[in-house]
Amino acid sequence: MKDAQPNTVYLKDYKLPEYLIDSTKLHFELQPKGTLVKSQLKVRRNPAAGAGLPPLLLDGVELELLSVSIDGQLVPASRYQEIPAGLSIEVEKPEFELEICNRISPENNTSLEGLYLSNGMYCTQCEAEGFRKITYYPDRPDVMSKFTTTIVAPRQYPVLLSNGNEIERGATEDGRHFVTWEDPFAKPAYLFALVAGDLQRVEDSYTTASGRQVTLQIYTEAKNIGKCAHAMRSLKKAMRWDEEVYGREYDLDIFMIVAVDHFNMGAMENKGLNIFNSACVLASPETATDATFQRIEAIVAHEYFHNWSGNRVTCRDWFQLSLKEGFTVFRDAEFSADMNSRAVKRIEDVSLLRTQQFAEDAGPMAHPVRPDSYMEISNFYTLTVYEKGAEVVRMIHTLLGAEGFRKGSDLYFDRHDGQAVTCEDFVKAMEDANGVDLTQFRRWYSQAGTPVLDVTDSYDEASGSYTLTVRQSCPPTPGQKEKLPFHIPLALGLLSAEGKDLPLDEAGNTQLVLPVTEAEQTFHFSGFAEKPLPSLLRGFSAPVKVRYDYSSEQLLFLMRNDSDAFNRWDAGQRLAFAALGQLQKDYRNGKTLQLQPELVEAYRSVLRNRDLDPALVAKMLALPSEQTLAEEAERIDAEAIIEARKFARHALAEALKEDLLESYRRLHKDKPYSPEAADIAERSLKNTCLDYLCATEDADALLLAQQQFDKAANMTDCAAALAALVNYGNETDVDKSLETFYERWKLDTQVVELWFSLQSGSARWGTLERVQTLMAHPAFELKNPNKVRAVIGAFANRNFAQFHRTDGSGFEFVAQQVIALDKLNPQIAARLVIPLTRWKKYSSALGEKMRQSLESVMQSGKLSADLYEVVSKSLQ
């Protein structure tokens, strides 16, 4: 075991910064082996922090200190001390100018935090605590300063970028060149950015609502310059949408995006200079799938929206991370819903929440949207903070309505512009703008876990009254055994026997949001000639689990008649859950498996319904994933889940073969590619049908996939066909197709990552051995997070069958890779180990093998704080 545990940081211990930094001037002399950094800081005592002149404590990690000066005079060594966390300096007056010189080594920085090299390009990643790897500084979000940055570099790095507006450029006497950037808006150090490299750019402009002209630039390597157009269109859409929906204009003269191959995250919202993982910004029809096009649109919007919800108003401390992330995820989800299919977007978001965030809520790393403590802040860039945090914001929107929410957001931005604030400040602005009390609602920020609503109903024929009783509970989570009742907005509709929405109040409203605020609550409705059928939690109005004893007939009825598209899909999911649950039970008992005919008929009726959005049909045809089935299980029997779903998929494909083939042929059109919603919807359903057809392993179906692969004019159809072949085709033919694909695209990094993930995600026996072979492939690089996610991450997170091999070899493999990665990139290692942390929920034999693999990680030597926190909590 580890001898010394990392320190735990607690929200309750938050203290104001002792000193503030009014301005920050940075001077970089870029050299791979020994970059020099000089910082000039105007420091003053924080009057709100108390009296006296305590030592100035600056954060610093892996820095070589060269000199310290105050007001132009070198500080003697007796007045400062290098400490494990940074630098401590004795202070003699309340205001002074501090100058520090230090040296760093970007080429040795494999953690991808601070300043590092990626394919010969300098770039930074400072959120959450990467700036301390650049220079000594109070690296905390509540210290906001105006930055001026000068970058000096050899001519081999012609592009030199930083935050704000360019104010000067020129040449140095020794033949190098420099550029100076000035950011007029105060920001914390985590929003600092620097890029230097031999890059090309595409440029456009945008005219704001008030008539200001903004230059827009996207930078990338020359080979990728033709893949920036979609990101530029997405940026302009986002700028317009933010003006129209939130009244927020961009505030600088220039907005820049840079694509970087080596990046731990998807993207980073640094003020005016967004740095993106290449996979999240580069796309062309030939190289990117529909899902990639939509993801890029969403991520570009997300990072742009941060300009206000995260930059102009930032978080006081990292416990408040959801203040900026939850709010911005909600904003980008609404943007994507407006740009594409709102129903499909909601289904996708809820699927992610149910499959992964609910699992997080039920696991050893469960934490509130606003955590109480952490060992390593990087571990709290989680689905709870982001996705559940967005659901909390969505609930406020539901409770206040669109107009009320806009009033609240306007007040929030106006009241706190230029400040570092808390989740409480956000909720308070919503309250003050609308004259409401959200005291109980705040429990969503402080209580962990997924609430459960048990719903029962009754109908009195004599009086025509209908009663709905709701009981709420929340399972214990680490450190929180008992939970107080949440304020849960429960959106409700009631359907007649004819499938029509019934009026629920005197105003004739056919949908109401019921305020569930007590442990048990009853709601009464009257005026019904017969017992209505409830449509519960419409639009997934709260991140909860709802239990209501629907019969198969009632679920079929909701699938066909509910006016709420989300609940139509959800009814189908519930029906599939029941069928798959019975198949799992029969498998365990050694019975012959038979698929319930109700499920077949339900899917057939959906497939034949031409009035539905094809994208919604594709979602409704998808069986719940193995991961979703596992999350819903009391005790996970991985083998039964795998076999039940495999059988159901094959049985559905056989039963619906003619309908699937008819739909495929109808939608298989020869026309130019377009990433617009209608075309994406048709391709989505077409390729869903193709995958089902190939699940029969019928030679004609596989020939269809091969023909689509050979003739595909876009990556969506090409990748869908290749995936079907990889999962169901003849091994010899598949290997030939994989080789053809690789030879065509081997020079395109993002397509090669797709090629990796298609193989690693395949459920066929032998995939583990294939994954090990892929790790030896020349295109694989353990230091590149995207390659790690494409190979090891796809195997651990998407290949349920192979990861859960009964001999435990899948677990052992992932544990070994986690150990190796921890020495290179602790953030990636800590995220990769997550699939092993749910061992307590698995059947005894498999769970024990998972635990042993976790133990092997713990016993492997000194772990990073990132990895130690996850593994130690999982083994408790």
Phi, psi and omega in degrees: 000161180287138183285315184244121180277147174298153180289145175264132179257134184243140176301321183296341181267006182302135175228149177299151176295139180291329182228151177246155179243107183286323177215150181228121174248125181243138179231118181249131168247101190283122174213127183306319182254075176114056176291131179266135179234127174240128178242138174240116187242129171270107189253141172215150178296136178282111184297337181277352185267352179125184182264175177083177180233079178292166177301147174275117181258121180244138178281142178194132182224134176057042180245146173257109182283130180252317180198157176227127178230147173233125181051041175085358181248133176300136180271127179296150183302336181290345184258359174220159184216130172282126182240165183307325183268354181157241188219136176243125184238130175289137185245136183246348179211158188286341179224136181194166175253123182254132176237129180232135173245134178212167180237142177227166182235088183300328184289342179263003186270087180276350180288344181061032172241145185080219179257128182213172179256135176228111181052043179080005180248132173284136172206167183236155165217110187252346176273130007268321188228044181273340184295331180293349174269002179255311178202169179286129188194153171287087190277076180214145189291344181271005171256103185251136186216156173272123186258137167236128188232126174248129180243123176247130185207158173297160183295343178294349174245080187290335182258121180235113187235148170207189185287150170093215181250143177288132181241344181197149171209156181179191182248152175261165184295333182268014175093359176275182176223167182216157172221140177245132180241143179232125176257113184285351182256131178296138180212157172284165185296334183294344179265004176289146178214148175215137175222136175216128181181180177266089189238153171256165180217153166250146186227144177211186178216162180220135177259119183287171181300331180269002175096005178283142178263126181242129176278133180244130182224139173237125183252141176200176175293154185305322183295341183253008187297336180278003183245027183252350188298319182294319179297322179294317177299319181296320179298315181293323175299317182294320180297317179294316182298318182293328175290316185286321186269324184243355180070025185255118176262153173288151194240358177249174180278343185215144174231127186236145173234137177235132178267127184234133182285322182260106184205133183287331185250189174279316180191171181220135191272027181317137187306111176078348182223084180283128176256126187243142162301131183307325181295345184252013179219336186263129180201143167215158181304327182285336189241350185231143179278169175304318181299323178292316177302315181290322179295318179299314179304317182290318184288320175302315179296315181304309183292324177294317181299333178299340181308325175257309183271070180152325180257296178299323170238116185245182184267144183293319180210171187286346172294337181268019186307322182292343175306315180267323186280314179299315180297317184285326175297319176299317180296317181288331177294319177293322176299311181297323178296322178288329182279332187231218178270118181297318182295315181294320177299318180294319178298316180297316181294318181289325177300315177298316181298311183293322185282318188247316183288321176299323176295321176298317178300329184263004186254184184289341179262017179303137180206158177291166175304324171249099185299157177269335183200163173201155170267318182224117188298332180300335180286350181253019165272073193244170175295333177294313180292317185277294189284313177292325175301321177294323178295325177296316176296319179300321179296322175297318177300318179295317182291324185265340187082162185301317182293316179295321179295320178296320176300317180294319180291324176299315179296319180300311181293318181292319184289325190242014179304128180082013183240161173252116193231189187239168174302324178300320179297323179295312181295322181297322177296320177297318179297309186295325182288337186240357179064041180239165179247115180249028182303308181293325181300331182300342179299338176299333180277334188250344181253131180272170175099164179257113178297151178241131175251117173263117187244130172231161180216166177210157181224131178256108185296323184296317183263348183071023182261147182235134183237133179242125179248129183238125175244127180250145176211166178215126182298156175298148175227164182309120179083356181222089181281320182249139180237139173280157180301137175277163168265107188246117175280111183256103179283130188228140167229156177235131184253142175279175179296339178271000179084018180264148175288131181266147175292138185252350179210180183295334180281353178085012179295134180260001173217134178231154173255109182277128179277097179273109186233354183242164179299325175219134186213143181240137179238135185245140177224151184220168175092027182251133180280344179209167182290124179278167176253123183283138169253103192261144175058046181304140181064013185052065187289353177204147181281073184226168170257134180248129176246118175216138188278071176287141171275165177301321180296320180292321178295319175299320180298316179294321177303323185270337192235339186299131179286345178270113186299323179298316182288335172298313177297316184295324177298319177296322177296319179296319179297318179293321178302315181297315180295317180291327176296319178293321178297320178297317179298315180295323179296316180296329182269005176074021180273159175292130184279134176221133181274136180299128182298335179299322181291319179299314181294324179297315181291324178296318181294324178293315182297328182272354183277103182280352180278343182277150173301126180305327179294323177291321178300316179301318179293321182289335179280345184281124174292152173305140182290163176302321180296320179293318177298320179295319181297325182280344185283143173294316179224126188278118171254092188301318182298316180295320178299313182298311184291321180296314182290321178299316179295314182298318181296317179294317181296318177297317181298318179294315184291329185255015189306313183294317179293320179297317181294319179298316180294319180300311182295324180294325186264350182278084187256148177261092179211160182301148180290140173218135178273020179284157189303317184296318180290321177299320181298316180294317179294325180298312180291318179303313184284336171294316178298318179299317181295319176298315181300319180289338178296339176285345184059025177287138184300321181293321179294316179296328176294321175302314180297318180296318179295320179295319178298316183293326188253358186302133179259002178216158185290332179301308181290323180296311183292323179297317179293318180295321178298317178298318179294317180299323184277333189228349189276173175295133188301318181297315179294322180296314180301324179293317180293320178298320179294319178299315181298312183296315181299327180287324191243014188296341179268358180255111187302313184293323180290323176297323176296322175296317178301317177300310188291328177298323180282316181294332181273359182286137183276001183293146176299138183101355182296325179301316177296324178292321178299317179297323176293320179297326179293339177268000182290143180302334182277349180275143180216116183295337180279351182260113183303323180295320178293320178297315179295323183291328184258294184286317181295318179297321179295312185286327187258335186242347183255074187302317185293313184282325177297324182264034174308139185294337180277358177078004184294329177296320179293316181299318180299311181297318179301317180298319180290324178298316179300315180294318183291330183299332179282341181257311188212090185302325180299313181293321179299316182294327179283326183290335183279348186306317181301339179276347190281351183266023189302329183293339183272352184271160174305152194306312185295312181291319179299322179295321178293323176295316180298318179298322178294320176297319178299321180296326175293314182298326184272003189281354182130196181291122181261155172294161177299323180302307185285322181301318182300313183293312185291316182296320179292327181290331183269357180291000000 
